[in-house]
Short mmCIF file of C-alpha atoms in Angstrom, two decimals:
data_model
loop_
_atom_site.label_atom_id
_atom_site.label_comp_id
_atom_site.label_asym_id
_atom_site.label_seq_id
_atom_site.Cartn_x
_atom_site.Cartn_y
_atom_site.Cartn_z
CA MET A 1 16.41 0.85 -17.98
CA ASN A 2 19.35 3.02 -17.01
CA ALA A 3 23.02 2.07 -16.90
CA LYS A 4 22.67 0.65 -13.38
CA GLY A 5 19.79 -1.61 -14.43
CA PHE A 6 16.99 0.37 -12.79
CA TYR A 7 13.83 1.55 -14.45
CA ASN A 8 12.85 5.20 -14.21
CA LEU A 9 9.98 5.08 -11.74
CA ASN A 10 9.22 8.75 -12.42
CA ASP A 11 8.23 7.82 -15.96
CA MET A 12 4.52 7.04 -15.83
CA ASN A 13 4.94 4.81 -18.89
CA GLY A 14 8.06 3.06 -17.57
CA GLU A 15 8.40 -0.62 -18.21
CA PHE A 16 8.77 -3.14 -15.44
CA ARG A 17 10.68 -6.36 -15.57
CA ASP A 18 8.11 -7.94 -13.26
CA PRO A 19 4.40 -7.34 -13.88
CA VAL A 20 3.66 -7.94 -10.20
CA VAL A 21 5.86 -4.97 -9.30
CA LYS A 22 4.06 -2.84 -11.89
CA ARG A 23 0.68 -3.73 -10.41
CA VAL A 24 1.88 -2.78 -6.93
CA VAL A 25 3.33 0.53 -8.17
CA ASP A 26 0.04 1.23 -9.96
CA LYS A 27 -1.81 0.65 -6.70
CA PHE A 28 0.55 3.03 -4.88
CA ARG A 29 -0.15 5.69 -7.50
CA GLU A 30 -3.91 5.17 -7.18
CA ARG A 31 -3.71 5.31 -3.39
CA SER A 32 -1.64 8.49 -3.55
CA ASP A 33 -4.21 10.09 -5.85
CA GLU A 34 -7.06 9.06 -3.54
CA GLY A 35 -5.20 10.43 -0.52
CA PHE A 36 -4.57 13.73 -2.26
CA LYS A 37 -8.25 14.03 -3.21
CA LYS A 38 -9.31 13.26 0.36
CA TYR A 39 -6.74 15.35 2.26
CA GLY A 40 -5.62 17.92 -0.32
CA THR A 41 -1.94 17.38 0.40
CA THR A 42 0.85 14.89 -0.16
CA LEU A 43 2.78 13.02 2.51
CA ASP A 44 5.85 15.00 1.56
CA GLU A 45 4.05 18.32 2.02
CA GLU A 46 2.55 17.07 5.26
CA ARG A 47 6.00 16.19 6.57
CA THR A 48 7.96 19.19 5.32
CA THR A 49 5.39 21.69 6.56
CA LYS A 50 5.18 19.87 9.90
CA MET A 51 1.42 19.33 9.55
CA LYS A 52 1.86 16.05 11.42
CA GLY A 53 4.54 15.09 13.91
CA LEU A 54 6.49 11.87 14.28
CA MET A 55 4.24 10.55 17.05
CA LYS A 56 1.16 10.89 14.84
CA TYR A 57 2.93 8.97 12.06
CA LEU A 58 3.75 6.21 14.52
CA ILE A 59 0.16 6.08 15.76
CA ASP A 60 -1.08 5.91 12.14
CA ILE A 61 1.32 3.05 11.40
CA GLN A 62 0.23 1.17 14.52
CA GLU A 63 -3.45 1.56 13.67
CA GLU A 64 -2.90 0.42 10.07
CA LEU A 65 -0.98 -2.65 11.22
CA MET A 66 -3.69 -3.49 13.73
CA ASP A 67 -6.24 -3.31 10.91
CA ALA A 68 -4.01 -5.54 8.78
CA ILE A 69 -3.90 -8.19 11.53
CA LEU A 70 -7.71 -8.14 11.70
CA TYR A 71 -7.95 -8.56 7.92
CA ILE A 72 -5.50 -11.48 8.05
CA GLN A 73 -7.50 -13.17 10.81
CA THR A 74 -10.75 -12.70 8.91
CA ALA A 75 -9.22 -14.04 5.68
CA GLN A 76 -7.83 -17.08 7.53
CA GLU A 77 -11.25 -17.83 8.99
CA GLU A 78 -12.87 -17.43 5.58
CA LEU A 79 -10.30 -19.75 3.98
CA LYS A 80 -10.68 -22.33 6.74
CA GLU A 81 -14.46 -22.34 6.31
CA PHE A 82 -14.06 -22.69 2.54
CA LEU A 83 -11.59 -25.58 2.90
CA ASP A 84 -13.75 -27.29 5.53
CA GLU A 85 -16.77 -27.09 3.20
CA LYS A 86 -14.76 -28.64 0.36
CA GLU A 87 -13.69 -31.57 2.55
CA THR A 88 -17.25 -32.49 3.51
#
């Protein structure tokens, strides 16, 4: 931890105060690696070389959020069915 109380997130072996945060950061790293393997570039390179414009980013965000809503709905239905089965 540095003088301001923050961990060095650039250090791949950095410690985390909260293991939940570490697991999320690990998932971000894995997702970044998968994205690089699939697309051969990073988001930073994509942005700085203007491979994708702002409108495309906004469309991507919208589509991802729409998918998230569908996943939430499906999970709610699954949980409701599970709870209904337990009550009977």
